PDB file as gemmi writes it, atoms N, CA and C in Angstrom:
CRYST1    1.000    1.000    1.000  90.00  90.00  90.00 P 1                      
ATOM      1  N   MET A   1       0.866  -0.870  -0.524  1.00  0.00           N  
ATOM      2  CA  MET A   1      -0.109   0.007   0.123  1.00  0.00           C  
ATOM      3  C   MET A   1       1.231   1.100   0.237  1.00  0.00           C  
ATOM      4  N   THR A   2       0.674   1.949  -0.729  1.00  0.00           N  
ATOM      5  CA  THR A   2       1.322   3.722  -0.837  1.00  0.00           C  
ATOM      6  C   THR A   2       0.938   4.366  -0.748  1.00  0.00           C  
ATOM      7  N   ARG A   3       1.539   5.344  -0.283  1.00  0.00           N  
ATOM      8  CA  ARG A   3       1.185   6.270   0.912  1.00  0.00           C  
ATOM      9  C   ARG A   3      -0.232   7.497   0.628  1.00  0.00           C  
ATOM     10  N   ARG A   4       0.087   7.387  -0.189  1.00  0.00           N  
ATOM     11  CA  ARG A   4      -0.961   8.187  -1.249  1.00  0.00           C  
ATOM     12  C   ARG A   4      -2.215   7.048  -1.028  1.00  0.00           C  
ATOM     13  N   GLU A   5      -2.602   5.770  -1.198  1.00  0.00           N  
ATOM     14  CA  GLU A   5      -3.394   5.006  -1.082  1.00  0.00           C  
ATOM     15  C   GLU A   5      -3.806   4.906   1.549  1.00  0.00           C  
ATOM     16  N   ARG A   6      -2.814   4.834   1.775  1.00  0.00           N  
ATOM     17  CA  ARG A   6      -3.319   4.617   2.887  1.00  0.00           C  
ATOM     18  C   ARG A   6      -3.498   6.642   3.731  1.00  0.00           C  
ATOM     19  N   LYS A   7      -3.200   7.845   2.640  1.00  0.00           N  
ATOM     20  CA  LYS A   7      -3.567   8.944   3.155  1.00  0.00           C  
ATOM     21  C   LYS A   7      -5.549   9.136   2.715  1.00  0.00           C  
ATOM     22  N   GLU A   8      -5.844   8.364   1.587  1.00  0.00           N  
ATOM     23  CA  GLU A   8      -6.942   8.582   0.923  1.00  0.00           C  
ATOM     24  C   GLU A   8      -7.601   7.809   1.784  1.00  0.00           C  
ATOM     25  N   ARG A   9      -7.352   6.405   2.418  1.00  0.00           N  
ATOM     26  CA  ARG A   9      -8.239   5.785   3.062  1.00  0.00           C  
ATOM     27  C   ARG A   9      -9.053   5.891   4.681  1.00  0.00           C  
ATOM     28  N   LYS A  10      -7.260   6.960   4.806  1.00  0.00           N  
ATOM     29  CA  LYS A  10      -7.904   7.945   6.052  1.00  0.00           C  
ATOM     30  C   LYS A  10      -8.478   8.422   5.769  1.00  0.00           C  
ATOM     31  N   LEU A  11      -8.529   9.448   5.116  1.00  0.00           N  
ATOM     32  CA  LEU A  11     -10.253  10.058   4.015  1.00  0.00           C  
ATOM     33  C   LEU A  11     -11.243  10.065   4.544  1.00  0.00           C  
ATOM     34  N   GLU A  12     -11.478   8.498   3.869  1.00  0.00           N  
ATOM     35  CA  GLU A  12     -13.047   7.734   3.806  1.00  0.00           C  
ATOM     36  C   GLU A  12     -13.090   7.816   5.031  1.00  0.00           C  
ATOM     37  N   GLN A  13     -11.850   6.578   6.020  1.00  0.00           N  
ATOM     38  CA  GLN A  13     -12.418   6.786   7.387  1.00  0.00           C  
ATOM     39  C   GLN A  13     -13.018   8.289   8.325  1.00  0.00           C  
ATOM     40  N   ARG A  14     -12.370   8.776   7.781  1.00  0.00           N  
ATOM     41  CA  ARG A  14     -13.019  10.130   8.984  1.00  0.00           C  
ATOM     42  C   ARG A  14     -14.282  10.908   7.996  1.00  0.00           C  
ATOM     43  N   ALA A  15     -13.956  10.488   6.738  1.00  0.00           N  
ATOM     44  CA  ALA A  15     -16.086  11.123   6.489  1.00  0.00           C  
ATOM     45  C   ALA A  15     -16.565   9.337   6.959  1.00  0.00           C  
ATOM     46  N   ALA A  16     -16.217   9.256   6.964  1.00  0.00           N  
ATOM     47  CA  ALA A  16     -17.302   7.620   7.818  1.00  0.00           C  
ATOM     48  C   ALA A  16     -17.522   7.893   8.654  1.00  0.00           C  
ATOM     49  N   TRP A  17     -16.262   8.263   9.867  1.00  0.00           N  
ATOM     50  CA  TRP A  17     -17.048   8.142  11.435  1.00  0.00           C  
ATOM     51  C   TRP A  17     -17.655   9.571  11.701  1.00  0.00           C  
ATOM     52  N   ALA A  18     -17.163  10.961  10.714  1.00  0.00           N  
ATOM     53  CA  ALA A  18     -17.748  12.186   9.939  1.00  0.00           C  
ATOM     54  C   ALA A  18     -19.464  11.816  10.666  1.00  0.00           C  
ATOM     55  N   GLU A  19     -20.126  11.051   9.673  1.00  0.00           N  
ATOM     56  CA  GLU A  19     -21.245  10.300   9.332  1.00  0.00           C  
ATOM     57  C   GLU A  19     -21.733   9.702  10.287  1.00  0.00           C  
ATOM     58  N   LYS A  20     -21.263   8.926  10.770  1.00  0.00           N  
ATOM     59  CA  LYS A  20     -22.099   7.799  11.838  1.00  0.00           C  
ATOM     60  C   LYS A  20     -22.124   8.511  13.150  1.00  0.00           C  
ATOM     61  N   ALA A  21     -21.573   9.805  13.565  1.00  0.00           N  
ATOM     62  CA  ALA A  21     -21.338  11.101  14.495  1.00  0.00           C  
ATOM     63  C   ALA A  21     -22.426  11.261  14.045  1.00  0.00           C  
ATOM     64  N   ASP A  22     -22.362  11.972  13.122  1.00  0.00           N  
ATOM     65  CA  ASP A  22     -24.161  13.045  13.326  1.00  0.00           C  
ATOM     66  C   ASP A  22     -25.328  12.323  12.870  1.00  0.00           C  
ATOM     67  N   ALA A  23     -25.495  11.490  12.703  1.00  0.00           N  
ATOM     68  CA  ALA A  23     -26.163  10.077  12.312  1.00  0.00           C  
ATOM     69  C   ALA A  23     -26.877   9.612  14.235  1.00  0.00           C  
ATOM     70  N   ARG A  24     -24.780   9.807  15.073  1.00  0.00           N  
ATOM     71  CA  ARG A  24     -25.840   9.231  16.856  1.00  0.00           C  
ATOM     72  C   ARG A  24     -26.150  11.041  17.352  1.00  0.00           C  
ATOM     73  N   SER A  25     -25.968  12.071  16.726  1.00  0.00           N  
ATOM     74  CA  SER A  25     -26.499  12.452  17.090  1.00  0.00           C  
ATOM     75  C   SER A  25     -27.952  12.377  16.760  1.00  0.00           C  
ATOM     76  N   ALA A  26     -28.622  12.454  16.135  1.00  0.00           N  
ATOM     77  CA  ALA A  26     -29.180  12.769  15.345  1.00  0.00           C  
ATOM     78  C   ALA A  26     -30.237  12.116  16.593  1.00  0.00           C  
ATOM     79  N   GLN A  27     -29.741  11.099  16.192  1.00  0.00           N  
ATOM     80  CA  GLN A  27     -30.509  10.091  18.173  1.00  0.00           C  
ATOM     81  C   GLN A  27     -31.006  10.858  18.638  1.00  0.00           C  
ATOM     82  N   ARG A  28     -29.434  11.285  19.213  1.00  0.00           N  
ATOM     83  CA  ARG A  28     -30.252  12.032  20.904  1.00  0.00           C  
ATOM     84  C   ARG A  28     -30.143  12.680  20.975  1.00  0.00           C  
ATOM     85  N   ASP A  29     -30.568  13.470  19.901  1.00  0.00           N  
ATOM     86  CA  ASP A  29     -31.698  15.391  20.098  1.00  0.00           C  
ATOM     87  C   ASP A  29     -32.970  14.525  19.414  1.00  0.00           C  
ATOM     88  N   ALA A  30     -33.567  13.741  19.404  1.00  0.00           N  
ATOM     89  CA  ALA A  30     -34.652  12.788  19.301  1.00  0.00           C  
ATOM     90  C   ALA A  30     -35.084  12.038  20.307  1.00  0.00           C  
ATOM     91  N   ALA A  31     -34.312  11.897  20.904  1.00  0.00           N  
ATOM     92  CA  ALA A  31     -34.355  10.987  22.429  1.00  0.00           C  
ATOM     93  C   ALA A  31     -34.560  12.048  23.353  1.00  0.00           C  
ATOM     94  N   SER A  32     -33.873  12.835  23.220  1.00  0.00           N  
ATOM     95  CA  SER A  32     -34.001  14.497  24.638  1.00  0.00           C  
ATOM     96  C   SER A  32     -35.142  14.695  24.367  1.00  0.00           C  
ATOM     97  N   LEU A  33     -35.898  15.077  22.686  1.00  0.00           N  
ATOM     98  CA  LEU A  33     -37.576  15.578  22.567  1.00  0.00           C  
ATOM     99  C   LEU A  33     -38.399  14.664  23.442  1.00  0.00           C  
ATOM    100  N   ARG A  34     -37.912  13.724  23.440  1.00  0.00           N  
ATOM    101  CA  ARG A  34     -39.328  11.907  23.030  1.00  0.00           C  
ATOM    102  C   ARG A  34     -39.042  12.703  25.099  1.00  0.00           C  
ATOM    103  N   ALA A  35     -38.223  12.159  25.854  1.00  0.00           N  
ATOM    104  CA  ALA A  35     -37.461  11.900  26.943  1.00  0.00           C  
ATOM    105  C   ALA A  35     -39.044  13.037  27.715  1.00  0.00           C  
ATOM    106  N   VAL A  36     -39.627  14.388  27.192  1.00  0.00           N  
ATOM    107  CA  VAL A  36     -40.278  14.998  27.553  1.00  0.00           C  
ATOM    108  C   VAL A  36     -40.965  15.692  26.794  1.00  0.00           C  
ATOM    109  N   ASP A  37     -41.891  14.239  26.415  1.00  0.00           N  
ATOM    110  CA  ASP A  37     -42.579  15.018  25.094  1.00  0.00           C  
ATOM    111  C   ASP A  37     -44.186  14.993  26.047  1.00  0.00           C  
ATOM    112  N   GLY A  38     -44.007  14.287  26.351  1.00  0.00           N  
ATOM    113  CA  GLY A  38     -45.950  13.956  27.357  1.00  0.00           C  
ATOM    114  C   GLY A  38     -46.084  15.144  28.531  1.00  0.00           C  
ATOM    115  N   ILE A  39     -44.783  16.374  28.566  1.00  0.00           N  
ATOM    116  CA  ILE A  39     -44.936  17.187  30.237  1.00  0.00           C  
ATOM    117  C   ILE A  39     -44.841  18.842  29.229  1.00  0.00           C  
ATOM    118  N   PRO A  40     -45.898  18.999  28.723  1.00  0.00           N  
ATOM    119  CA  PRO A  40     -46.561  20.572  28.711  1.00  0.00           C  
ATOM    120  C   PRO A  40     -44.661  21.483  28.712  1.00  0.00           C  
ATOM    121  N   PHE A  41     -44.523  21.878  27.138  1.00  0.00           N  
ATOM    122  CA  PHE A  41     -43.586  23.304  27.623  1.00  0.00           C  
ATOM    123  C   PHE A  41     -44.052  24.491  28.590  1.00  0.00           C  
ATOM    124  N   GLY A  42     -42.323  24.675  29.224  1.00  0.00           N  
ATOM    125  CA  GLY A  42     -43.126  25.465  30.841  1.00  0.00           C  
ATOM    126  C   GLY A  42     -43.618  24.756  32.378  1.00  0.00           C  
ATOM    127  N   GLN A  43     -43.546  23.500  32.128  1.00  0.00           N  
ATOM    128  CA  GLN A  43     -44.498  23.401  32.856  1.00  0.00           C  
ATOM    129  C   GLN A  43     -43.480  23.171  34.625  1.00  0.00           C  
ATOM    130  N   PRO A  44     -43.725  23.660  36.082  1.00  0.00           N  
ATOM    131  CA  PRO A  44     -43.561  23.697  36.567  1.00  0.00           C  
ATOM    132  C   PRO A  44     -43.361  21.690  37.417  1.00  0.00           C  
ATOM    133  N   ILE A  45     -42.190  21.417  37.830  1.00  0.00           N  
ATOM    134  CA  ILE A  45     -42.623  20.222  38.158  1.00  0.00           C  
ATOM    135  C   ILE A  45     -43.382  20.371  40.100  1.00  0.00           C  
ATOM    136  N   LEU A  46     -44.068  20.063  40.201  1.00  0.00           N  
ATOM    137  CA  LEU A  46     -44.955  19.648  40.984  1.00  0.00           C  
ATOM    138  C   LEU A  46     -44.159  18.913  41.599  1.00  0.00           C  
ATOM    139  N   VAL A  47     -43.268  20.124  42.843  1.00  0.00           N  
ATOM    140  CA  VAL A  47     -42.294  19.113  44.025  1.00  0.00           C  
ATOM    141  C   VAL A  47     -44.044  18.487  44.828  1.00  0.00           C  
ATOM    142  N   GLY A  48     -43.657  17.912  45.457  1.00  0.00           N  
ATOM    143  CA  GLY A  48     -44.937  16.948  46.021  1.00  0.00           C  
ATOM    144  C   GLY A  48     -45.853  16.462  45.858  1.00  0.00           C  
ATOM    145  N   HIS A  49     -46.220  16.427  44.740  1.00  0.00           N  
ATOM    146  CA  HIS A  49     -47.106  15.169  44.399  1.00  0.00           C  
ATOM    147  C   HIS A  49     -46.737  14.791  43.548  1.00  0.00           C  
ATOM    148  N   HIS A  50     -47.115  13.202  43.085  1.00  0.00           N  
ATOM    149  CA  HIS A  50     -46.919  11.832  42.463  1.00  0.00           C  
ATOM    150  C   HIS A  50     -46.410  11.888  41.700  1.00  0.00           C  
ATOM    151  N   SER A  51     -46.499  13.055  40.868  1.00  0.00           N  
ATOM    152  CA  SER A  51     -45.417  12.836  39.172  1.00  0.00           C  
ATOM    153  C   SER A  51     -44.502  13.395  39.379  1.00  0.00           C  
ATOM    154  N   GLU A  52     -44.364  13.548  40.346  1.00  0.00           N  
ATOM    155  CA  GLU A  52     -42.241  14.072  41.326  1.00  0.00           C  
ATOM    156  C   GLU A  52     -41.628  14.174  40.568  1.00  0.00           C  
ATOM    157  N   GLY A  53     -41.339  12.687  40.581  1.00  0.00           N  
ATOM    158  CA  GLY A  53     -40.106  12.319  40.452  1.00  0.00           C  
ATOM    159  C   GLY A  53     -40.081  12.211  38.820  1.00  0.00           C  
ATOM    160  N   ARG A  54     -40.778  11.551  38.071  1.00  0.00           N  
ATOM    161  CA  ARG A  54     -41.427  11.003  36.507  1.00  0.00           C  
ATOM    162  C   ARG A  54     -40.251  12.752  36.706  1.00  0.00           C  
ATOM    163  N   HIS A  55     -40.971  13.310  36.590  1.00  0.00           N  
ATOM    164  CA  HIS A  55     -40.615  14.775  36.213  1.00  0.00           C  
ATOM    165  C   HIS A  55     -39.600  15.084  36.067  1.00  0.00           C  
ATOM    166  N   ARG A  56     -39.294  14.676  37.206  1.00  0.00           N  
ATOM    167  CA  ARG A  56     -36.914  14.446  37.148  1.00  0.00           C  
ATOM    168  C   ARG A  56     -36.261  14.335  37.029  1.00  0.00           C  
ATOM    169  N   ARG A  57     -36.752  12.571  36.872  1.00  0.00           N  
ATOM    170  CA  ARG A  57     -36.049  11.512  35.657  1.00  0.00           C  
ATOM    171  C   ARG A  57     -35.937  12.518  34.293  1.00  0.00           C  
ATOM    172  N   ALA A  58     -37.908  12.801  33.991  1.00  0.00           N  
ATOM    173  CA  ALA A  58     -36.809  12.866  32.483  1.00  0.00           C  
ATOM    174  C   ALA A  58     -36.749  14.269  32.513  1.00  0.00           C  
ATOM    175  N   LEU A  59     -36.099  14.812  33.059  1.00  0.00           N  
ATOM    176  CA  LEU A  59     -35.413  16.439  32.456  1.00  0.00           C  
ATOM    177  C   LEU A  59     -34.204  16.008  32.356  1.00  0.00           C  
ATOM    178  N   GLN A  60     -33.716  15.595  33.068  1.00  0.00           N  
ATOM    179  CA  GLN A  60     -32.568  15.451  33.615  1.00  0.00           C  
ATOM    180  C   GLN A  60     -32.057  13.702  32.482  1.00  0.00           C  
ATOM    181  N   LYS A  61     -32.363  12.664  31.697  1.00  0.00           N  
ATOM    182  CA  LYS A  61     -32.497  11.831  30.674  1.00  0.00           C  
ATOM    183  C   LYS A  61     -32.629  12.724  29.256  1.00  0.00           C  
ATOM    184  N   ALA A  62     -33.234  13.867  29.475  1.00  0.00           N  
ATOM    185  CA  ALA A  62     -33.299  14.607  28.070  1.00  0.00           C  
ATOM    186  C   ALA A  62     -32.055  15.619  28.069  1.00  0.00           C  
ATOM    187  N   GLN A  63     -31.429  15.960  29.277  1.00  0.00           N  
ATOM    188  CA  GLN A  63     -30.454  16.608  30.243  1.00  0.00           C  
ATOM    189  C   GLN A  63     -29.049  15.923  29.494  1.00  0.00           C  
ATOM    190  N   ASP A  64     -29.277  14.145  29.706  1.00  0.00           N  
ATOM    191  CA  ASP A  64     -27.743  13.226  29.612  1.00  0.00           C  
ATOM    192  C   ASP A  64     -28.260  13.202  27.890  1.00  0.00           C  
ATOM    193  N   HIS A  65     -29.185  13.741  27.345  1.00  0.00           N  
ATOM    194  CA  HIS A  65     -28.896  13.100  25.817  1.00  0.00           C  
ATOM    195  C   HIS A  65     -28.956  14.473  25.272  1.00  0.00           C  
ATOM    196  N   ALA A  66     -29.160  15.512  26.012  1.00  0.00           N  
ATOM    197  CA  ALA A  66     -28.921  16.436  24.881  1.00  0.00           C  
ATOM    198  C   ALA A  66     -27.225  17.126  25.124  1.00  0.00           C  
ATOM    199  N   THR A  67     -26.790  16.182  25.996  1.00  0.00           N  
ATOM    200  CA  THR A  67     -24.914  16.795  26.561  1.00  0.00           C  
ATOM    201  C   THR A  67     -24.586  15.301  25.291  1.00  0.00           C  
ATOM    202  N   LYS A  68     -24.999  14.251  25.052  1.00  0.00           N  
ATOM    203  CA  LYS A  68     -24.329  13.147  24.166  1.00  0.00           C  
ATOM    204  C   LYS A  68     -24.471  13.917  23.143  1.00  0.00           C  
ATOM    205  N   ALA A  69     -25.731  14.485  22.679  1.00  0.00           N  
ATOM    206  CA  ALA A  69     -25.709  14.573  20.885  1.00  0.00           C  
ATOM    207  C   ALA A  69     -24.721  16.045  20.502  1.00  0.00           C  
ATOM    208  N   TYR A  70     -24.906  16.922  21.833  1.00  0.00           N  
ATOM    209  CA  TYR A  70     -24.122  17.593  21.132  1.00  0.00           C  
ATOM    210  C   TYR A  70     -21.953  17.039  21.118  1.00  0.00           C  
ATOM    211  N   GLU A  71     -21.715  16.131  22.123  1.00  0.00           N  
ATOM    212  CA  GLU A  71     -20.353  15.579  22.762  1.00  0.00           C  
ATOM    213  C   GLU A  71     -20.219  15.490  20.670  1.00  0.00           C  
ATOM    214  N   GLU A  72     -21.624  14.500  19.941  1.00  0.00           N  
ATOM    215  CA  GLU A  72     -21.571  14.161  18.482  1.00  0.00           C  
ATOM    216  C   GLU A  72     -20.979  14.523  17.303  1.00  0.00           C  
ATOM    217  N   ARG A  73     -21.802  15.771  18.140  1.00  0.00           N  
ATOM    218  CA  ARG A  73     -21.367  16.625  17.074  1.00  0.00           C  
ATOM    219  C   ARG A  73     -20.371  17.097  16.414  1.00  0.00           C  
ATOM    220  N   THR A  74     -19.549  17.832  17.788  1.00  0.00           N  
ATOM    221  CA  THR A  74     -18.391  17.661  18.845  1.00  0.00           C  
ATOM    222  C   THR A  74     -17.185  17.591  17.663  1.00  0.00           C  
ATOM    223  N   LEU A  75     -17.628  16.260  17.977  1.00  0.00           N  
ATOM    224  CA  LEU A  75     -16.486  14.429  17.246  1.00  0.00           C  
ATOM    225  C   LEU A  75     -16.970  14.369  16.011  1.00  0.00           C  
ATOM    226  N   ALA A  76     -17.848  15.073  15.244  1.00  0.00           N  
ATOM    227  CA  ALA A  76     -18.154  14.899  13.548  1.00  0.00           C  
ATOM    228  C   ALA A  76     -17.270  15.970  13.454  1.00  0.00           C  
ATOM    229  N   THR A  77     -17.493  17.005  14.160  1.00  0.00           N  
ATOM    230  CA  THR A  77     -15.887  18.501  13.789  1.00  0.00           C  
ATOM    231  C   THR A  77     -15.217  17.993  13.175  1.00  0.00           C  
ATOM    232  N   HIS A  78     -14.464  17.393  14.571  1.00  0.00           N  
ATOM    233  CA  HIS A  78     -13.216  17.320  14.765  1.00  0.00           C  
ATOM    234  C   HIS A  78     -12.900  15.771  13.334  1.00  0.00           C  
ATOM    235  N   HIS A  79     -13.858  15.373  13.002  1.00  0.00           N  
ATOM    236  CA  HIS A  79     -13.142  14.208  12.047  1.00  0.00           C  
ATOM    237  C   HIS A  79     -12.996  14.830  10.798  1.00  0.00           C  
ATOM    238  N   ARG A  80     -14.112  16.218  10.598  1.00  0.00           N  
ATOM    239  CA  ARG A  80     -14.497  16.726   9.127  1.00  0.00           C  
ATOM    240  C   ARG A  80     -12.704  17.480   9.058  1.00  0.00           C  
ATOM    241  N   ALA A  81     -12.814  18.373  10.006  1.00  0.00           N  
ATOM    242  CA  ALA A  81     -11.785  18.670  10.527  1.00  0.00           C  
ATOM    243  C   ALA A  81      -9.993  18.657  10.540  1.00  0.00           C  
ATOM    244  N   LYS A  82     -10.140  16.720  10.734  1.00  0.00           N  
ATOM    245  CA  LYS A  82      -8.968  16.900  10.574  1.00  0.00           C  
ATOM    246  C   LYS A  82      -9.209  15.845   8.635  1.00  0.00           C  
ATOM    247  N   ALA A  83     -10.074  15.571   8.534  1.00  0.00           N  
ATOM    248  CA  ALA A  83     -10.271  15.024   7.307  1.00  0.00           C  
ATOM    249  C   ALA A  83      -9.729  16.334   5.737  1.00  0.00           C  
ATOM    250  N   ASP A  84     -10.023  17.305   6.211  1.00  0.00           N  
ATOM    251  CA  ASP A  84      -9.943  18.465   5.110  1.00  0.00           C  
ATOM    252  C   ASP A  84      -8.370  18.627   5.482  1.00  0.00           C  
ATOM    253  N   GLY A  85      -7.335  18.323   6.482  1.00  0.00           N  
ATOM    254  CA  GLY A  85      -6.645  18.759   6.579  1.00  0.00           C  
ATOM    255  C   GLY A  85      -4.970  17.690   5.740  1.00  0.00           C  
ATOM    256  N   LEU A  86      -6.364  16.080   5.660  1.00  0.00           N  
ATOM    257  CA  LEU A  86      -5.131  15.121   4.855  1.00  0.00           C  
ATOM    258  C   LEU A  86      -5.737  15.504   2.940  1.00  0.00           C  
ATOM    259  N   VAL A  87      -4.989  15.492   2.575  1.00  0.00           N  
ATOM    260  CA  VAL A  87      -5.117  17.065   1.605  1.00  0.00           C  
ATOM    261  C   VAL A  87      -3.861  15.370   0.829  1.00  0.00           C  
ATOM    262  N   VAL A  88      -5.088  15.201   0.115  1.00  0.00           N  
ATOM    263  CA  VAL A  88      -3.620  13.972  -0.832  1.00  0.00           C  
ATOM    264  C   VAL A  88      -3.798  14.030  -2.768  1.00  0.00           C  
ATOM    265  N   SER A  89      -1.924  15.019  -2.219  1.00  0.00           N  
ATOM    266  CA  SER A  89      -1.325  15.563  -3.310  1.00  0.00           C  
ATOM    267  C   SER A  89      -1.330  14.488  -4.284  1.00  0.00           C  
ATOM    268  N   GLU A  90      -0.959  15.399  -5.743  1.00  0.00           N  
ATOM    269  CA  GLU A  90      -0.857  14.378  -7.216  1.00  0.00           C  
ATOM    270  C   GLU A  90       0.813  13.465  -6.685  1.00  0.00           C  
ATOM    271  N   ALA A  91       1.523  14.726  -6.030  1.00  0.00           N  
ATOM    272  CA  ALA A  91       3.172  14.108  -6.179  1.00  0.00           C  
ATOM    273  C   ALA A  91       3.341  12.801  -5.272  1.00  0.00           C  
ATOM    274  N   LEU A  92       2.413  12.443  -4.433  1.00  0.00           N  
ATOM    275  CA  LEU A  92       2.306  11.327  -3.750  1.00  0.00           C  
ATOM    276  C   LEU A  92       2.263  10.035  -3.991  1.00  0.00           C  
TER     277      LEU A  92                                                      
END                                                                             
């Protein structure tokens, strides 16, 4: 395998990794929205109500998914930046 072929392979891998990270990010975004789907926007936590625990767990779950979605988007951006730095020139 020549140096050029290795660079092209790395470039393809980085692009594939970025696409996968974008897909995982989209899944996490959707999961974040689904976690609070049954709660009206702006609904306060009803302290002392039987639904308080569920509400708090739903909010925490939504926050966790949103954080992971952000991390996946950052990872995708990282892979794209690295792929942009892998210039495959004709001289190689």
